[in-house]
JSON list of C-alpha atoms in Angstrom, two decimals:
[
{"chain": "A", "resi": 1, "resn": "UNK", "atom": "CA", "xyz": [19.18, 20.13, 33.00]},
{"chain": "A", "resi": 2, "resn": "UNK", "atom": "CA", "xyz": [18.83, 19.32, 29.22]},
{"chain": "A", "resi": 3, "resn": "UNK", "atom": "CA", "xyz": [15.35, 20.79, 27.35]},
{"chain": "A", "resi": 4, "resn": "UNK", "atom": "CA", "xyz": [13.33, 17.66, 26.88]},
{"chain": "A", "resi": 5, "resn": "UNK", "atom": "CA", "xyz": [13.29, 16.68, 23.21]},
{"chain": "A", "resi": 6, "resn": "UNK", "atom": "CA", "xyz": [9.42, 17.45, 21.21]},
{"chain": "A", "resi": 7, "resn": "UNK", "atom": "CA", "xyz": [7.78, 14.11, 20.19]},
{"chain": "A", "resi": 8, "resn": "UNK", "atom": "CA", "xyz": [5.76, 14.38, 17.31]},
{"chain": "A", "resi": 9, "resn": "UNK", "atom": "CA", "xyz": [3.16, 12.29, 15.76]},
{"chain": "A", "resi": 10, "resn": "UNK", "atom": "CA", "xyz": [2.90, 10.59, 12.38]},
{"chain": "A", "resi": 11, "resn": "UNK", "atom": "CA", "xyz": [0.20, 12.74, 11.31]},
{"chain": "A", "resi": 12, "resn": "UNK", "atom": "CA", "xyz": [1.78, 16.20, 11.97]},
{"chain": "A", "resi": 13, "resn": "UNK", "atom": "CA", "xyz": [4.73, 14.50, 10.12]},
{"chain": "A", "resi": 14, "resn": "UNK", "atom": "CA", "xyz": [2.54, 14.30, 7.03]},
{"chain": "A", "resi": 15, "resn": "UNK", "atom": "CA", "xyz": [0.80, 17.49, 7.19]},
{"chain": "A", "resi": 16, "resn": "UNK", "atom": "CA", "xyz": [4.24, 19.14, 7.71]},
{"chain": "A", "resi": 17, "resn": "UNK", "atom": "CA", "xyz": [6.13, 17.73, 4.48]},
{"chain": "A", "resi": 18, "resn": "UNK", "atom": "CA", "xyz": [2.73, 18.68, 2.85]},
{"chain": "A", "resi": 19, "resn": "UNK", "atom": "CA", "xyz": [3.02, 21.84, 4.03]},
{"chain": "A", "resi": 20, "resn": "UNK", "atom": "CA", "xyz": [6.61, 22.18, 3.35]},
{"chain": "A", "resi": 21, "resn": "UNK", "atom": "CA", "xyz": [6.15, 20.72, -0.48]},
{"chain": "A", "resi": 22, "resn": "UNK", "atom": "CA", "xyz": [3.62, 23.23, -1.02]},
{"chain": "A", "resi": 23, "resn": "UNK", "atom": "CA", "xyz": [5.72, 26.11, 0.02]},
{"chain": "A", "resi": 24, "resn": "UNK", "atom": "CA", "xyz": [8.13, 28.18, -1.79]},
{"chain": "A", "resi": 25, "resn": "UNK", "atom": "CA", "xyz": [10.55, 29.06, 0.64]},
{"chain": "A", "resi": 26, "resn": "UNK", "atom": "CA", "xyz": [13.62, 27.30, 1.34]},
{"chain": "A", "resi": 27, "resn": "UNK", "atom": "CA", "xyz": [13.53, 24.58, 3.89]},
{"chain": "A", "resi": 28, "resn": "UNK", "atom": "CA", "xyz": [15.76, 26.24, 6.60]},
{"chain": "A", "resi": 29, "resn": "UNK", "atom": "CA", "xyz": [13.47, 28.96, 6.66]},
{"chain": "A", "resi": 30, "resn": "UNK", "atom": "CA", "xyz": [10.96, 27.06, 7.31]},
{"chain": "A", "resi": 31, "resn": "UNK", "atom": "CA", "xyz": [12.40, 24.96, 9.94]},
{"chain": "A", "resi": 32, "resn": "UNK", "atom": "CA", "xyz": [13.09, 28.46, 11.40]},
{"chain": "A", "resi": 33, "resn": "UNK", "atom": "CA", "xyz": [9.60, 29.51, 11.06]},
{"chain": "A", "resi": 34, "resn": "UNK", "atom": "CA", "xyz": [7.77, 25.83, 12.74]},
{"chain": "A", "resi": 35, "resn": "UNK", "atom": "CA", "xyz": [10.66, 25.43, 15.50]},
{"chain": "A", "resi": 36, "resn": "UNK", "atom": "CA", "xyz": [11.49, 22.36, 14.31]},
{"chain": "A", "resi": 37, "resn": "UNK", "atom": "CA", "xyz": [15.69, 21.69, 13.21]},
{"chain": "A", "resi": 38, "resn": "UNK", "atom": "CA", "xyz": [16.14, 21.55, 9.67]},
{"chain": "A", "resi": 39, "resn": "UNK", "atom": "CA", "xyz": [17.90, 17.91, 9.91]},
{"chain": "A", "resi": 40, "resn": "UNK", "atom": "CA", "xyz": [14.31, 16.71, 11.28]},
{"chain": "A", "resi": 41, "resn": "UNK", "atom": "CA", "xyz": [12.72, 18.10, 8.78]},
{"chain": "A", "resi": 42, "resn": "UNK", "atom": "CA", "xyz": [14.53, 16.27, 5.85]},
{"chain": "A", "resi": 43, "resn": "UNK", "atom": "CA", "xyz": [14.31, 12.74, 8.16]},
{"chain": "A", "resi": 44, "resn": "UNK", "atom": "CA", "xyz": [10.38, 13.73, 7.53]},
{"chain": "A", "resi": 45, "resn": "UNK", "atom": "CA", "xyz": [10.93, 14.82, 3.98]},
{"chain": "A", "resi": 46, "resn": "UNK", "atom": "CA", "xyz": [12.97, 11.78, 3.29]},
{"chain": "A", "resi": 47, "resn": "UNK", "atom": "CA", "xyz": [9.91, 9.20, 4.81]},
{"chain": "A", "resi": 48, "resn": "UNK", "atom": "CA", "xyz": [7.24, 10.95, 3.92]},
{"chain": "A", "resi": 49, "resn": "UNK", "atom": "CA", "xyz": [7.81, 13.10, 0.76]},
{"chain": "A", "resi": 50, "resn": "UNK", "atom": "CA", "xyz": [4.79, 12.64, -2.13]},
{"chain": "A", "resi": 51, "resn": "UNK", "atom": "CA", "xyz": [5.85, 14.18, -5.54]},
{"chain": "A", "resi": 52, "resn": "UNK", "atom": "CA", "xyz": [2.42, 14.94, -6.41]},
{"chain": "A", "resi": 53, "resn": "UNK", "atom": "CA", "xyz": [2.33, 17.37, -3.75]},
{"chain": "A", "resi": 54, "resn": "UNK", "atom": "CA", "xyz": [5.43, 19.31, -5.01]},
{"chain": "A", "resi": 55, "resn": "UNK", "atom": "CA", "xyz": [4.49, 22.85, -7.72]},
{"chain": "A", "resi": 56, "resn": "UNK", "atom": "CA", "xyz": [6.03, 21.21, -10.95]},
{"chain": "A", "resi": 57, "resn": "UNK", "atom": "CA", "xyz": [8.78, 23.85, -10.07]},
{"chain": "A", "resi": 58, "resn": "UNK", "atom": "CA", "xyz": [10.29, 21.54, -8.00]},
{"chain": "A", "resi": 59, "resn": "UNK", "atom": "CA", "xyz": [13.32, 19.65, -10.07]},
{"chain": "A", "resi": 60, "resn": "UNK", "atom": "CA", "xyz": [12.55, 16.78, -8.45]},
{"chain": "A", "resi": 61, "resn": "UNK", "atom": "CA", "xyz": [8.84, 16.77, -9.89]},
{"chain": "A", "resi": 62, "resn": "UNK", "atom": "CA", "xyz": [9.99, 18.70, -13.42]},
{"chain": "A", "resi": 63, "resn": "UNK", "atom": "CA", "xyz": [12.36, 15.25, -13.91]},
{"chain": "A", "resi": 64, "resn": "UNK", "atom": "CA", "xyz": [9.68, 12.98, -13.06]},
{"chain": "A", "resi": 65, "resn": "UNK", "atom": "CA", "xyz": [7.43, 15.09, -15.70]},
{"chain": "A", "resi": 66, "resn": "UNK", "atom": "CA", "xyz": [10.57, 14.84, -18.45]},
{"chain": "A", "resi": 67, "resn": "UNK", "atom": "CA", "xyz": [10.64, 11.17, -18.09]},
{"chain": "A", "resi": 68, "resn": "UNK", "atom": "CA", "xyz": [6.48, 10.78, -18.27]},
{"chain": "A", "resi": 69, "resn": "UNK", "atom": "CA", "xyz": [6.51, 12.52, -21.63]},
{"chain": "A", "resi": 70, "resn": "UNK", "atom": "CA", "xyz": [9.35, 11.46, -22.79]},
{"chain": "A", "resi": 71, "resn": "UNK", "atom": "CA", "xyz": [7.84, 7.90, -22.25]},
{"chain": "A", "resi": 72, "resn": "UNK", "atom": "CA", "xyz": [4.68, 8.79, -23.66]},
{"chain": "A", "resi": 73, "resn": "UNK", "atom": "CA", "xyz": [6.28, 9.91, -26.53]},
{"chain": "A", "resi": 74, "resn": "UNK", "atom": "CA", "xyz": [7.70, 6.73, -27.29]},
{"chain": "A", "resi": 75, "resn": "UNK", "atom": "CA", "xyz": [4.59, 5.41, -26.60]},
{"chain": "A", "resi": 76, "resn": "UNK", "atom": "CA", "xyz": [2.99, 7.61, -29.35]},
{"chain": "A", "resi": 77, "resn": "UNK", "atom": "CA", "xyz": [6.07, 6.81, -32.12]},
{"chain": "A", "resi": 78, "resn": "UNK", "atom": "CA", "xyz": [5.46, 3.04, -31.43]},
{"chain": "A", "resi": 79, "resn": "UNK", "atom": "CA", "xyz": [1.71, 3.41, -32.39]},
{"chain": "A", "resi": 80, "resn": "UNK", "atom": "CA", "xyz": [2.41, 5.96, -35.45]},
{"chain": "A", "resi": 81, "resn": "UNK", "atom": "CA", "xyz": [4.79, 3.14, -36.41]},
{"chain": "A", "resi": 82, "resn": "UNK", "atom": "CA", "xyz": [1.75, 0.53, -35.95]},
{"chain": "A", "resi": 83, "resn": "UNK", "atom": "CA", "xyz": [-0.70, 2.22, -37.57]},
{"chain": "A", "resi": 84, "resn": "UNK", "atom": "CA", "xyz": [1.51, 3.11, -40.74]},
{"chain": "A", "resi": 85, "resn": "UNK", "atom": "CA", "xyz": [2.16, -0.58, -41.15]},
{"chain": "A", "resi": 86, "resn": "UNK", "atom": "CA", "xyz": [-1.21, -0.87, -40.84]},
{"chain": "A", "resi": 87, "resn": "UNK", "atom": "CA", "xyz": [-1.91, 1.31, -42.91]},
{"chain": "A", "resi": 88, "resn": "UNK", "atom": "CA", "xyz": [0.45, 0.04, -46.00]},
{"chain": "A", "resi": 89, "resn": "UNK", "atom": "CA", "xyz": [-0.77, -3.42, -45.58]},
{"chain": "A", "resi": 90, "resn": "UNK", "atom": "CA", "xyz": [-4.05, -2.20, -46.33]},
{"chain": "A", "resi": 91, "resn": "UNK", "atom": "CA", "xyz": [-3.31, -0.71, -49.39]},
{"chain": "A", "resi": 92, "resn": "UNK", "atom": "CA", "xyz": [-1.93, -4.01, -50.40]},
{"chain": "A", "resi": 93, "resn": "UNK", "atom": "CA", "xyz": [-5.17, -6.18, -49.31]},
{"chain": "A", "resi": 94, "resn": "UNK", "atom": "CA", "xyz": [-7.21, -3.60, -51.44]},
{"chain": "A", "resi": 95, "resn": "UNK", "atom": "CA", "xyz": [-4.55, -3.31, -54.66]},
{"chain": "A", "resi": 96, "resn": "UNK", "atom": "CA", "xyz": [-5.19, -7.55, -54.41]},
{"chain": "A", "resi": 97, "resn": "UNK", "atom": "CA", "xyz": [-8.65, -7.29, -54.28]},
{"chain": "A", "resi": 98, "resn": "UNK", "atom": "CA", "xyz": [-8.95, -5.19, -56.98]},
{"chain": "A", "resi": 99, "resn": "UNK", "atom": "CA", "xyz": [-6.23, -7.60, -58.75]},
{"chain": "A", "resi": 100, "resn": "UNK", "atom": "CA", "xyz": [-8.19, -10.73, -58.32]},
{"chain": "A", "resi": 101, "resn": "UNK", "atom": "CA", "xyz": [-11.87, -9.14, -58.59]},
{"chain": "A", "resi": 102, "resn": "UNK", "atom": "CA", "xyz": [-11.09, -8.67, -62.38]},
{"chain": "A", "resi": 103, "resn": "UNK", "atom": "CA", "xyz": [-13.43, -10.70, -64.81]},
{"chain": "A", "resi": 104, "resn": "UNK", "atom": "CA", "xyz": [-11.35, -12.92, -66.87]},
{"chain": "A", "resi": 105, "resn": "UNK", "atom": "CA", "xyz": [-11.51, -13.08, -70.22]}
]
């Protein structure tokens, strides 16, 4: 007869791509290591998969990091841009002040 097939539940699921994402080893040698085939374990990875679990090693999290700075780096030229604008029209409200604050004679 065939070997019955292992049923596992959601929560193992988790704790195993957890475990997996924290690990440095490949993922066939870890399917080798848990008994479990490798194809299951990338159906898991697949459903279950968090980023933020991941060492920024991972490419997967590194390009999620490139694309957060690179945003927030925009973010930080748009508000150097605003504050310079600012900053000009400033000196113009104080050059006027100083324009139309003059006695007349």
């Amino acid at each position: 007869m065939g070997e019955q097939r292992q049923r596992y539940n959601e929560e193992f699921k988790k704790q195993t791509v957890k475990f997996i994402q924290e690990q440095t080893k490949t993922l066939g040698d870890l399917a080798e290591e848990l008994n479990i085939p490798k194809s299951t374990l990338h159906q898991w990875m697949s459903k279950y998969r968090e980023l933020k679990n991941e060492p920024v090693a991972s490419v997967d999290r590194v390009k999620e990091l490139e694309a957060e700075l690179q945003e927030m780096r925009r973010l930080l030229q748009e508000k150097e841009h605003t504050l310079a604008d600012t900053q000009e029209e400033l000196a113009i409200v104080k050059k006027a002040v100083h324009i139309f604050s003059k006695p007349k004679s």
